C-alpha positions as a printed NumPy array, in Angstrom:
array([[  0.   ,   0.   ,   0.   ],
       [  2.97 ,   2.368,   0.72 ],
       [  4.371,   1.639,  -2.331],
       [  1.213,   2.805,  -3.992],
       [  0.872,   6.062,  -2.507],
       [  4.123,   7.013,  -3.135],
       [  3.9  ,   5.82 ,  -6.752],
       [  0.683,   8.376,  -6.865],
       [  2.075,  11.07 ,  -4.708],
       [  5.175,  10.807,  -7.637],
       [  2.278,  11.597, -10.675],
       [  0.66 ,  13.995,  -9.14 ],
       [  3.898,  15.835,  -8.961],
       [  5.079,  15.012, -12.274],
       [  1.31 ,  15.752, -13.657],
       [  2.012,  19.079, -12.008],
       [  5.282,  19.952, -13.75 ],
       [  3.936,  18.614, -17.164],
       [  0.875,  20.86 , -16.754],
       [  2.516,  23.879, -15.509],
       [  5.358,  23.755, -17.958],
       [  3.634,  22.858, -21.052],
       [  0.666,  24.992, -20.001],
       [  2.535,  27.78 , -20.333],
       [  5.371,  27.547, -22.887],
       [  3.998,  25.081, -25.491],
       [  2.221,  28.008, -27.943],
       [  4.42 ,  31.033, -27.059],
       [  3.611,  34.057, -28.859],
       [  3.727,  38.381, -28.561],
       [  0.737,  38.998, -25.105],
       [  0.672,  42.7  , -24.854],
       [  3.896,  43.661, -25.374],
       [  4.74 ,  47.383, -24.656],
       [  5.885,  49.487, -27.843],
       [  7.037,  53.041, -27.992],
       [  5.958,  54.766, -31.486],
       [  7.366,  58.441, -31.876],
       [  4.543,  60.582, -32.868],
       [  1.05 ,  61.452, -32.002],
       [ -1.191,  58.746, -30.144],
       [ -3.487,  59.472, -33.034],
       [ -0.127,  57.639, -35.474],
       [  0.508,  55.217, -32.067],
       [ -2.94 ,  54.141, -32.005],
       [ -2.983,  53.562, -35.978],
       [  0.08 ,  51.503, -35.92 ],
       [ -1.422,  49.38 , -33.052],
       [ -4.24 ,  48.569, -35.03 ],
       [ -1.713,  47.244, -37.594],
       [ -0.089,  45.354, -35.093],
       [ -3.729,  43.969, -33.488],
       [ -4.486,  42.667, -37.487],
       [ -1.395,  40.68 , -37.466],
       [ -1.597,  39.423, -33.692],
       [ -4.584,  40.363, -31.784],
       [ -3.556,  41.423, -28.695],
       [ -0.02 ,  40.848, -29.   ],
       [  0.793,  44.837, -28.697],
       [  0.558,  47.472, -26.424],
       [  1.259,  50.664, -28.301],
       [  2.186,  54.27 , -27.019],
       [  3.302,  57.484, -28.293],
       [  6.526,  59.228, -27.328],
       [  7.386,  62.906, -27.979],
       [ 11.118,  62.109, -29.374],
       [ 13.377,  59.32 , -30.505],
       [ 15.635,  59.884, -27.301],
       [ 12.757,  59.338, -24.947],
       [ 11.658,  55.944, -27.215],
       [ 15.216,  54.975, -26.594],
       [ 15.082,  55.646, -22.794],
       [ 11.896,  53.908, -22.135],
       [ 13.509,  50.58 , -23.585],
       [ 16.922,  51.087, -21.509],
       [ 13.875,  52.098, -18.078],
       [ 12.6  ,  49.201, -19.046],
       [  8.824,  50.556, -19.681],
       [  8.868,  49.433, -23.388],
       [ 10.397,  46.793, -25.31 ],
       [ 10.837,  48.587, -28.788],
       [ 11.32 ,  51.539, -30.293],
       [  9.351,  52.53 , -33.56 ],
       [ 11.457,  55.385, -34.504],
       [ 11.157,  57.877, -37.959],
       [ 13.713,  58.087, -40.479],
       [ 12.172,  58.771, -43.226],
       [ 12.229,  57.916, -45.723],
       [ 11.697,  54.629, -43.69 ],
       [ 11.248,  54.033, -40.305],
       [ 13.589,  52.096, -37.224],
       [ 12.8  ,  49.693, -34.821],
       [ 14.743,  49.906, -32.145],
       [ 15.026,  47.097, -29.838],
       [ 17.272,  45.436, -27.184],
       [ 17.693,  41.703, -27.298],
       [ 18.546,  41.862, -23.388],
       [ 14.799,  42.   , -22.756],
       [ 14.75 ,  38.644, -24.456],
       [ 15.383,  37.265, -27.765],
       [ 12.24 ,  35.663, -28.006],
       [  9.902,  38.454, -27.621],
       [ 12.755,  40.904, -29.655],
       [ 12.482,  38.458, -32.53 ],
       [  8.303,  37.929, -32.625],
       [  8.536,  41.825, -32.294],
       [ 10.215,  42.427, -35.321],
       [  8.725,  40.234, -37.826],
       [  5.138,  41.14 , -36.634],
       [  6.789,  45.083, -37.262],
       [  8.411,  44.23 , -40.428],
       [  5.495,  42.728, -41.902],
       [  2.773,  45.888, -40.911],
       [  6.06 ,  47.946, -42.677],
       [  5.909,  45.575, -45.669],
       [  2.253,  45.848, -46.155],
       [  2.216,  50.149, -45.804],
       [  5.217,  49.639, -47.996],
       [  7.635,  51.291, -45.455],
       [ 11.503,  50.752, -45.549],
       [ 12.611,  49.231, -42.232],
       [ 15.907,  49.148, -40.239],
       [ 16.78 ,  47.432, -37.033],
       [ 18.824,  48.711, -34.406],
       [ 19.457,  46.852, -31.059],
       [ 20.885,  49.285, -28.488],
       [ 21.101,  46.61 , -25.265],
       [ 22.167,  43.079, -27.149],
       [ 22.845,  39.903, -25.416],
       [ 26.827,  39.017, -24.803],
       [ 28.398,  36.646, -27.553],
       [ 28.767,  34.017, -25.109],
       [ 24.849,  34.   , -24.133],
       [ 23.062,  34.772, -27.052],
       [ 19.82 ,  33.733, -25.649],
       [ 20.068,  34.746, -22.047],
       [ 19.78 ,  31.137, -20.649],
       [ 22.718,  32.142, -18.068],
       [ 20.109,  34.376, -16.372],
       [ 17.699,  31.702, -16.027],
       [ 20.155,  28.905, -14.248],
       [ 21.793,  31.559, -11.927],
       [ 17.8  ,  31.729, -10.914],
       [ 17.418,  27.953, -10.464],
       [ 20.771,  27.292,  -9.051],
       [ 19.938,  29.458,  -6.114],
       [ 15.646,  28.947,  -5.713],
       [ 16.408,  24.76 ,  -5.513],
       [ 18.72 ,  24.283,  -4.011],
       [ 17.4  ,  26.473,  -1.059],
       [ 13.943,  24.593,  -0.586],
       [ 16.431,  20.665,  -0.147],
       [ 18.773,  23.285,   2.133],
       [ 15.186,  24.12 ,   4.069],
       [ 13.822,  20.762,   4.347],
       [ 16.977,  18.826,   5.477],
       [ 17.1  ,  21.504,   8.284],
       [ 14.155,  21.539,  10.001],
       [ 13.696,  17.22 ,   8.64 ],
       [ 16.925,  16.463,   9.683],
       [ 20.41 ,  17.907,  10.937],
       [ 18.488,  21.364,  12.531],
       [ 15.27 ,  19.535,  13.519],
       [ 16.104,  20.085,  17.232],
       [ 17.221,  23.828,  16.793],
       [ 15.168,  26.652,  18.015],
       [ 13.163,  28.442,  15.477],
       [ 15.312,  31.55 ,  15.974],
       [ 18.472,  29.296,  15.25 ],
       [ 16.892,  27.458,  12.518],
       [ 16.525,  31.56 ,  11.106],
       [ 20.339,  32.015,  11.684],
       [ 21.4  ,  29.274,  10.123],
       [ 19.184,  30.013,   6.843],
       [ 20.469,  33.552,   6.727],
       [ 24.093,  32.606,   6.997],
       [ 23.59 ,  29.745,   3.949],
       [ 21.927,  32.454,   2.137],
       [ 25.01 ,  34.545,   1.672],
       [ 27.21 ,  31.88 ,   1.522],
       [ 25.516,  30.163,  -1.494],
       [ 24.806,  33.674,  -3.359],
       [ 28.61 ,  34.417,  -3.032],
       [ 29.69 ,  31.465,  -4.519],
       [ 26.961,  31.526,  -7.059],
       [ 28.061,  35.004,  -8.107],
       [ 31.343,  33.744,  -7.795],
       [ 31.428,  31.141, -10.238],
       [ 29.135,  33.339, -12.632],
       [ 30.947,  36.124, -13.058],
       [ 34.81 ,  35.939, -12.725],
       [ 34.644,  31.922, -13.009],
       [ 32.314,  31.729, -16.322],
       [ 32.483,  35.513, -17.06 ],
       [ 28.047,  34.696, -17.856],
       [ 26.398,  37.492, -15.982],
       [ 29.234,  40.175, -15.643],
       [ 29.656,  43.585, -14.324],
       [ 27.25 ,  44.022, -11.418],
       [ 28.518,  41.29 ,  -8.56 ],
       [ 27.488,  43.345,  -5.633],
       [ 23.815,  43.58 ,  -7.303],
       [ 23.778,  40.223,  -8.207],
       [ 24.956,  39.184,  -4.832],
       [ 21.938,  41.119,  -3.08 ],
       [ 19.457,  39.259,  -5.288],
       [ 20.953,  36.151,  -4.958],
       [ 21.074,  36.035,  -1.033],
       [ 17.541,  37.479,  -1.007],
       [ 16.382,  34.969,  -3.372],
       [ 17.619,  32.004,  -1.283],
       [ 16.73 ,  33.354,   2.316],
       [ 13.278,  33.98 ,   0.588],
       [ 12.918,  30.695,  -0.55 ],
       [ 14.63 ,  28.705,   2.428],
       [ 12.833,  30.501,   5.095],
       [  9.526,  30.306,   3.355],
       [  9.799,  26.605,   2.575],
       [ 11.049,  26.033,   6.443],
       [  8.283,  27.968,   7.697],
       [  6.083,  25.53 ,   6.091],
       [  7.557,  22.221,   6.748],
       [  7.489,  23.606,  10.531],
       [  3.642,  24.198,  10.448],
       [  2.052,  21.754,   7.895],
       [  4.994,  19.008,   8.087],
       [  5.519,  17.279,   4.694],
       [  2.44 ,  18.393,   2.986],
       [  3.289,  22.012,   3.902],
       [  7.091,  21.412,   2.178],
       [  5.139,  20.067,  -0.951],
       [  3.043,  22.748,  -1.863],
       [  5.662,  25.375,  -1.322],
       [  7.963,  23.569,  -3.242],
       [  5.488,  22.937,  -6.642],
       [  4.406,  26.879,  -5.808],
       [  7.887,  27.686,  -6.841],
       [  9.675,  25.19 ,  -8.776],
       [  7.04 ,  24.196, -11.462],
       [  5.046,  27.26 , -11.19 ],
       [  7.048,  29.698, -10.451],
       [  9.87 ,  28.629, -13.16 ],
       [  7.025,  27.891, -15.416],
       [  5.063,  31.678, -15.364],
       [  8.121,  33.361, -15.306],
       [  8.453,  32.222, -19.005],
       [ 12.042,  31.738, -18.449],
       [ 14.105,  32.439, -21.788],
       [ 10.676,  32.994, -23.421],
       [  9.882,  36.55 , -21.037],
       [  6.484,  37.149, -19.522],
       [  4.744,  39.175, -22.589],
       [  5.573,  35.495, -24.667],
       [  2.932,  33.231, -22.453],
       [ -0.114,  33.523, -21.058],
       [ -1.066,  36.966, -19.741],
       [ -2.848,  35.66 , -16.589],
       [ -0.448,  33.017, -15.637],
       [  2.652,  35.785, -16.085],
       [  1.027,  37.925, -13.707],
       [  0.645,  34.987, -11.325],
       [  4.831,  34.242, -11.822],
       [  4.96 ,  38.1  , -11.376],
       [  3.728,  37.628,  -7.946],
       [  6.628,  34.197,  -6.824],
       [ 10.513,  34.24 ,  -5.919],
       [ 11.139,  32.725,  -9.471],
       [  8.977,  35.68 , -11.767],
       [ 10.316,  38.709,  -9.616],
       [ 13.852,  37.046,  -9.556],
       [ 14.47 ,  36.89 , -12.925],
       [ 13.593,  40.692, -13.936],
       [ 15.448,  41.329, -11.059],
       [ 18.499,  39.703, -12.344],
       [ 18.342,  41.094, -15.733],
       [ 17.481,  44.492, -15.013],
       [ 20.801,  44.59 , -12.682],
       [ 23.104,  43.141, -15.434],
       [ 21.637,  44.52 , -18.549],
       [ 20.131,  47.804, -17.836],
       [ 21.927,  49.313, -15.093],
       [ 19.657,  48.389, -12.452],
       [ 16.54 ,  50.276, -13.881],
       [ 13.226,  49.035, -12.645],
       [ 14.02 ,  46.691, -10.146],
       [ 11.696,  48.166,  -7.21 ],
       [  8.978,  46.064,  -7.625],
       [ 10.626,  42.082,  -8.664],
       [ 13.031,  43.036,  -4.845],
       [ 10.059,  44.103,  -2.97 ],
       [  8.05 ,  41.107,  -3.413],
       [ 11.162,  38.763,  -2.913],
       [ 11.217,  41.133,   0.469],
       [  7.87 ,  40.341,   1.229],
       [  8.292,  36.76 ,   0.547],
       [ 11.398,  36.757,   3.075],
       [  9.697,  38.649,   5.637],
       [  6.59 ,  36.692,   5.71 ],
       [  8.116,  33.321,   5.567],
       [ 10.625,  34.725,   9.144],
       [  7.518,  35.627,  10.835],
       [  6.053,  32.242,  10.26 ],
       [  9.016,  30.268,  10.822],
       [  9.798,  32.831,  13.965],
       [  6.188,  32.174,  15.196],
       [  6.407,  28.316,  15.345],
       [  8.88 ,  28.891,  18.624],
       [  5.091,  29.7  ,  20.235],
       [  2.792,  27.692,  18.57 ],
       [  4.173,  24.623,  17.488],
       [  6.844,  21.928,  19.245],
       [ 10.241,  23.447,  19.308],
       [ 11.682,  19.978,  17.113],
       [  9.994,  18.797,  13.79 ],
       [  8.814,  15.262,  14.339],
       [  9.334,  14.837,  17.934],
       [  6.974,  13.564,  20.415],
       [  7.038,  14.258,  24.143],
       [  9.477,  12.461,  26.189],
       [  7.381,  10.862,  28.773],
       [  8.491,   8.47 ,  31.278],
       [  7.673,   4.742,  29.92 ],
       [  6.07 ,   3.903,  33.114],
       [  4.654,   6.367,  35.955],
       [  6.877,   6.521,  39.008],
       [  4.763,   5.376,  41.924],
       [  3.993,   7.713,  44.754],
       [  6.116,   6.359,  47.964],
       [  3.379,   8.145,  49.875],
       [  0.268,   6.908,  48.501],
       [ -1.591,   3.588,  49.887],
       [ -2.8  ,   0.806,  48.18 ],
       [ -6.659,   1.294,  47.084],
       [ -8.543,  -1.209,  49.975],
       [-10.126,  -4.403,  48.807],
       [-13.82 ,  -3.725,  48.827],
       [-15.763,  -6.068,  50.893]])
């Protein structure tokens, strides 16, 4: 019978990878992506009609006064491309360090409303991707190598080698992995590999709040709810989480809802997090480290809480005497007549 329920408990886990991953990355395509067109909104809104022909809803179009503040927006990080005038064409500037994915839908869904209105059309990428990651995968694993790792780290803790530790120590302990693992992921990423170069110190902060978040959260759960509490946090944001973050893909290339659900989980605000710092000078990265904040907050007050409403060790029972110690002062019950 045990062997059953784990063989169940094993499809239900691997039905929810299959149908989180697949959900969400097996039809990618352009969902609201943000455009800057220089002009009026009157030319914005015409050109986003275009766009809505070609791929309904794949486009969210707005008008910008001048090239330089397209151009801005992209490297802010409030738009993804750039329709720019030059007559007597037009360029679309773009920056393949938002993702190649959604770079690449955006400018053949461009380049064929330009085709049709029989408009010249030049690229020009001001942010690309480094030679040696031409599809920002590195990005992605420095995410994963910190986020899993961190929920076994939490598990084994309060499961096995921390199981007797207070809660407070059990929060110690967490925090001190949590820098050590973001240093040497940061470590080996950028001087080792050379991947994600030029901001260590930033990556380093997201890093260690990315693996506190996710260690103290998953602790905080195994501590309350026991195994099934572990599970849930750990399909909330491994198969999830990686899933409606769209990894390489970006958020505007899957499902709008399920983005704004990844949005919300270590993995979604992680990964903006990580490229914003590296690729665009640290520009709109606010939001993505104050919900990995709130993630690490909540899951310390929850794991800090269990030291008052839940037994001090994971799994142990109360160490009661085998056999009650008899009273050398009490007499033997008399035999009733």
């Amino acid at each position: 019978m045990g062997s059953v329920i784990g063989a169940l408990g094993a499809t239900f886990v691997s039905l929810v990878f299959i149908a989180s991953f697949m959900g969400a990355l097996h039809a990618p395509g352009p969902r609201a992506v943000p455009i800057a067109v220089v002009g009026t909104q009157a030319q914005a809104s015409a050109i986003g009609d275009s766009l809505g022909k070609v791929r309904s809803g794949g486009y969210d179009v707005s008008s910008y006064p001048t090239a330089q503040a397209a151009r801005d927006a992209i490297l802010d990080r409030k738009v993804d491309a750039a329709l720019l005038p030059a007559p007597p064409g037009a360029v679309l500037a773009v920056a393949t360090a938002a993702g190649s994915a959604v770079t690449n839908a955006t400018v053949a869904d461009v380049s064929t409303v330009a085709q049709a209105s029989g408009t010249q059309l030049a690229l020009q990428n001001i942010r690309p991707l480094p030679a040696n990651d031409p599809q920002g995968i590195s990005q992605v694993f420095f995410v994963i190598a910190l986020l899993a790792p961190s929920l076994v780290f939490a598990n084994m803790l309060v499961t096995r080698f921390g199981r007797a530790m207070h809660p407070v120590g059990q929060l110690l302990s967490i925090l001190a992995y949590s820098v050590i693992v973001a240093a040497v992921a940061v470590a080996v990423t950028d001087p080792g590999i050379g991947a994600l170069t030029g901001a260590p110190w930033g990556l380093f902060g997201i890093g260690t709040l990315l693996a506190f978040a996710a260690a103290v959260t998953a602790a905080a759960a195994a501590r309350w709810a026991r195994g099934l509490g572990y599970l849930v946090v750990f399909l909330l944001f491994i198969p999830v989480g990686v899933a409606s973050s769209g990894t390489t893909l970006g958020p505007h290339m899957i499902t709008q809802w399920y983005a704004d659900v990844g949005k919300a989980l270590p993995a979604g605000a992680a990964l903006p997090a990580v490229q914003n710092t590296v690729y665009f000078s640290g520009n709109d990265t606010a939001t993505p480290l104050l919900i990995l904040s709130a993630w690490a907050v909540a899951g310390a007050m929850a794991l800090a809480l269990t030291a008052y409403f839940r037994p001090p060790a994971l799994g142990a029972g109360r160490h009661e005497p085998a056999h009650p110690t008899a009273d050398p002062g009490a007499t033997a019950p008399q035999a009733q007549a």
